[in-house]
Coordinates of C-alpha atoms in Angstrom, one line a residue:
M8 CA 191.2 220.7 99.2
N9 CA 190.1 222.3 102.5
K10 CA 188.5 221.0 105.1
T11 CA 185.7 221.7 103.9
E12 CA 185.3 220.2 100.1
E13 CA 186.5 217.0 102.3
N14 CA 184.1 216.7 104.2
K15 CA 181.4 216.8 101.4
I16 CA 183.0 214.2 99.7
S17 CA 182.9 212.1 102.4
E18 CA 179.4 212.7 103.2
N19 CA 179.0 211.4 99.4
V20 CA 180.7 208.3 100.0
T21 CA 179.8 207.3 102.8
C22 CA 176.1 208.3 101.1
K23 CA 176.9 205.9 98.7
K24 CA 177.8 203.4 101.0
K25 CA 173.9 203.6 102.6
D26 CA 172.9 203.5 99.4
L27 CA 174.8 200.6 97.8
C28 CA 174.1 199.1 101.4
T29 CA 170.4 199.5 101.2
C30 CA 170.6 198.2 97.3
K31 CA 171.9 195.0 98.2
K32 CA 169.5 194.9 101.3
T33 CA 167.4 195.1 98.4
N34 CA 168.3 192.8 96.0
T35 CA 169.2 190.2 98.8
N36 CA 165.2 190.5 99.9
E37 CA 164.7 190.2 96.6
I38 CA 167.0 187.1 95.5
T39 CA 165.5 185.4 98.5
K40 CA 161.8 185.9 97.7
L41 CA 162.9 184.5 94.1
H42 CA 164.1 181.9 95.5
E43 CA 161.5 181.5 97.5
Q44 CA 158.8 181.8 94.4
I45 CA 161.0 179.4 92.7
E46 CA 160.9 176.4 95.7
L47 CA 157.2 176.9 95.4
I48 CA 157.1 176.1 92.3
K49 CA 158.8 173.2 91.9
K50 CA 156.7 171.9 95.6
N51 CA 153.7 173.0 93.2
N52 CA 155.1 171.5 89.9
K53 CA 156.5 168.4 92.0
L54 CA 152.4 168.5 93.7
E55 CA 151.4 168.6 89.7
I56 CA 153.4 165.9 89.0
N57 CA 153.1 163.9 91.6
K58 CA 148.8 164.2 91.1
L59 CA 149.3 163.8 87.1
L60 CA 151.2 160.7 88.1
N61 CA 148.9 159.1 90.2
S62 CA 145.6 159.7 87.8
F63 CA 148.2 158.0 85.2
N64 CA 148.8 155.1 87.3
E65 CA 144.7 155.0 88.1
E66 CA 144.3 154.7 84.9
R67 CA 146.8 152.7 83.8
N68 CA 145.4 150.1 86.9
S69 CA 141.9 150.5 85.4
Y70 CA 142.8 149.8 82.1
K71 CA 145.1 146.9 83.2
K72 CA 142.4 145.5 84.9
K73 CA 139.5 146.0 82.4
I74 CA 142.0 144.2 79.8
D75 CA 142.0 141.4 82.5
E76 CA 138.8 141.0 82.5
L77 CA 138.8 140.9 79.0
N78 CA 141.2 138.3 78.6
K79 CA 139.5 136.1 81.1
R80 CA 136.5 136.8 79.2
I81 CA 137.8 135.9 76.3
E82 CA 139.6 132.9 77.7
L83 CA 136.2 131.3 78.9
I84 CA 134.3 132.1 75.7
N85 CA 137.5 129.9 73.9
I86 CA 136.5 127.1 76.6
D87 CA 132.9 127.1 75.5
F88 CA 133.8 127.4 71.7
V89 CA 135.4 124.2 72.6
D90 CA 133.8 122.4 74.9
K91 CA 131.0 123.1 72.0
V92 CA 133.4 121.8 69.1
N93 CA 134.3 119.0 71.0
K94 CA 130.7 118.3 71.7
K95 CA 129.2 118.8 68.2
S96 CA 132.4 116.6 66.9
T97 CA 131.4 114.0 69.2
E98 CA 128.1 114.1 68.3
A99 CA 128.8 113.9 65.0
K100 CA 131.3 111.2 65.9
K101 CA 128.3 109.2 66.9
I102 CA 125.6 109.9 64.1
L103 CA 128.5 108.8 61.5
E104 CA 129.1 105.5 63.4
Q105 CA 125.5 105.2 63.3
K106 CA 125.3 105.5 59.9
I107 CA 128.0 103.6 59.4
N108 CA 126.6 101.0 61.5
E109 CA 123.1 101.1 60.2
M110 CA 125.1 100.8 56.6
S111 CA 126.8 97.6 57.7
I112 CA 123.2 96.0 59.0
K113 CA 121.9 96.5 55.7
C114 CA 124.8 95.6 53.8
D115 CA 125.1 92.3 56.0
K116 CA 120.9 91.9 55.8
S117 CA 121.2 92.2 51.5
I118 CA 124.4 90.1 51.9
N119 CA 122.6 87.1 53.9
D120 CA 118.4 88.1 52.0
I121 CA 120.7 87.2 48.4
K122 CA 122.0 84.1 50.1
K123 CA 119.1 82.7 51.6
F124 CA 116.9 83.9 48.6
G125 CA 119.4 83.9 45.7
M126 CA 117.6 80.2 44.7
Q127 CA 113.8 81.5 45.4
D128 CA 112.6 81.2 42.4
S129 CA 114.3 78.0 41.5
F130 CA 112.7 76.7 44.7
I131 CA 109.1 77.7 42.9
E132 CA 109.2 76.1 39.6
L133 CA 110.6 72.9 41.7
I134 CA 107.4 72.9 44.1
K135 CA 104.8 73.5 41.6
I136 CA 106.5 70.9 40.4
I137 CA 106.5 68.1 42.8
N138 CA 102.6 69.9 44.0
Q139 CA 101.3 68.2 40.9
F140 CA 102.6 64.9 42.2
N141 CA 101.1 65.7 45.4
L142 CA 97.7 66.2 43.2
I143 CA 97.7 63.1 41.9
I144 CA 99.0 61.5 45.5
K145 CA 95.3 62.5 46.5
Y146 CA 93.7 60.4 43.9
E147 CA 92.0 57.6 45.2
N148 CA 92.5 54.0 42.8
D149 CA 91.9 50.4 43.4
D150 CA 94.2 49.0 40.5
P151 CA 97.2 47.6 41.8
K152 CA 99.2 49.0 39.2
I153 CA 98.1 52.8 39.7
K154 CA 98.7 52.0 43.6
N155 CA 102.3 50.9 43.0
F156 CA 102.8 54.1 40.9
L157 CA 100.9 56.1 43.6
A158 CA 103.6 54.9 46.0
G159 CA 106.4 55.6 44.2
F160 CA 104.9 59.3 43.8
K161 CA 104.4 59.5 47.9
M162 CA 108.1 57.9 48.1
F163 CA 109.1 60.6 45.7
S164 CA 107.1 63.0 47.4
A165 CA 108.5 62.2 50.5
L166 CA 112.3 62.5 49.8
F167 CA 111.6 65.8 48.3
N168 CA 110.0 67.2 51.1
K169 CA 112.7 66.4 52.7
W170 CA 115.1 68.1 50.4
L171 CA 113.5 71.1 51.1
A172 CA 113.8 71.3 54.6
Q173 CA 117.3 70.7 54.3
N174 CA 117.0 73.9 52.1
N175 CA 115.0 76.1 55.0
I176 CA 112.0 75.5 52.9
T177 CA 108.9 74.3 54.9
T178 CA 105.3 73.1 54.9
M179 CA 103.0 75.5 55.9
S180 CA 100.2 74.2 58.2
I181 CA 96.7 74.9 57.0
Q182 CA 93.9 72.7 58.6
I183 CA 90.2 73.1 57.5
G184 CA 88.5 75.6 59.1
D185 CA 91.1 78.0 60.1
E186 CA 90.5 81.6 59.4
F187 CA 91.3 82.4 55.3
N188 CA 94.5 85.2 55.7
S189 CA 95.5 86.4 52.5
E190 CA 99.3 86.9 53.5
I191 CA 99.6 82.8 52.8
M192 CA 96.7 81.9 51.3
E193 CA 94.9 82.0 47.9
A194 CA 91.4 81.7 47.3
I195 CA 90.7 80.0 44.3
E196 CA 87.2 79.2 44.6
I197 CA 85.2 79.9 47.0
E198 CA 81.8 77.2 48.1
T199 CA 78.8 78.2 50.2
N200 CA 78.7 75.3 53.3
P201 CA 76.0 76.3 56.3
K202 CA 77.9 74.1 58.8
Q203 CA 81.3 76.0 57.9
K204 CA 82.2 79.2 59.7
N205 CA 82.0 81.7 57.0
N206 CA 85.3 83.0 55.1
C207 CA 87.0 79.4 56.7
V208 CA 88.9 77.3 54.4
E209 CA 86.7 74.5 53.1
R210 CA 89.5 72.4 51.2
V211 CA 93.5 72.9 50.5
I212 CA 93.4 72.1 47.3
E213 CA 97.7 73.0 47.2
D214 CA 100.4 73.2 50.5
G215 CA 101.9 76.7 50.8
Y216 CA 105.7 77.1 51.5
K217 CA 107.4 79.0 53.7
L218 CA 111.6 80.1 52.5
Y219 CA 113.2 80.3 56.0
D220 CA 109.9 83.3 57.6
R221 CA 109.2 84.2 53.6
V222 CA 106.5 83.4 52.2
I223 CA 106.9 82.0 48.8
L224 CA 103.9 80.3 47.5
H225 CA 100.8 80.9 48.5
A226 CA 98.2 77.6 49.7
K227 CA 95.4 77.8 47.2
V228 CA 92.7 76.8 49.2
V229 CA 88.3 77.0 48.5
V230 CA 86.5 79.5 51.4
A231 CA 83.5 78.4 52.8
K232 CA 81.2 81.0 52.6
K233 CA 77.3 80.9 54.5
L234 CA 74.6 81.4 52.4
D235 CA 73.0 85.0 53.1
N236 CA 68.8 84.6 54.5
T237 CA 68.1 88.1 53.5
L238 CA 68.5 86.5 50.2
K239 CA 66.2 83.9 50.2

């Protein structure tokens, strides 16, 4: 090999080296750029991920807040519902107790009425009999024998009235001149009497009686009535 050929080969080698160096440098720059791009992408991705995470956390907190508010509302509704149920239960209990008390009072009253007035019909029959004796007692006679009989009747009548009082039966006090009262009196006759007030008792034929506060026998009376001058 001559000198010229060696120089050419040397130049080629040198040129190749330069090309290699240039290529290496270019590749290094490109690699550096790729690294920079990768880092930039990573950074952007991280920012995007953080942004997404922040957004997710905000939404989660917002939902959590709404859930807490709903739970509070549900709790308040439950408390209000329980209060209403308790109130209604208390009212129902009071009404029930009131009804039970009313029924107890009515029942007690019915029992007391049965005790007090159970013998009413029998008492009325006895009183009607004694009223017949009283009519006889009111009859006046000068015959000594009849007077003796009347004295015996009066004694019997007094004993009977005492027995009636012991059984809570009382004679109603009705006086001549009292205004006629249909609740305690029975008018068996009407008489004209210009001296007496109109619709007042003229005479008491039979006494009336009460058992406790209940009228069991109306008094039989004669009622006075004034003449109507317009009819004369």
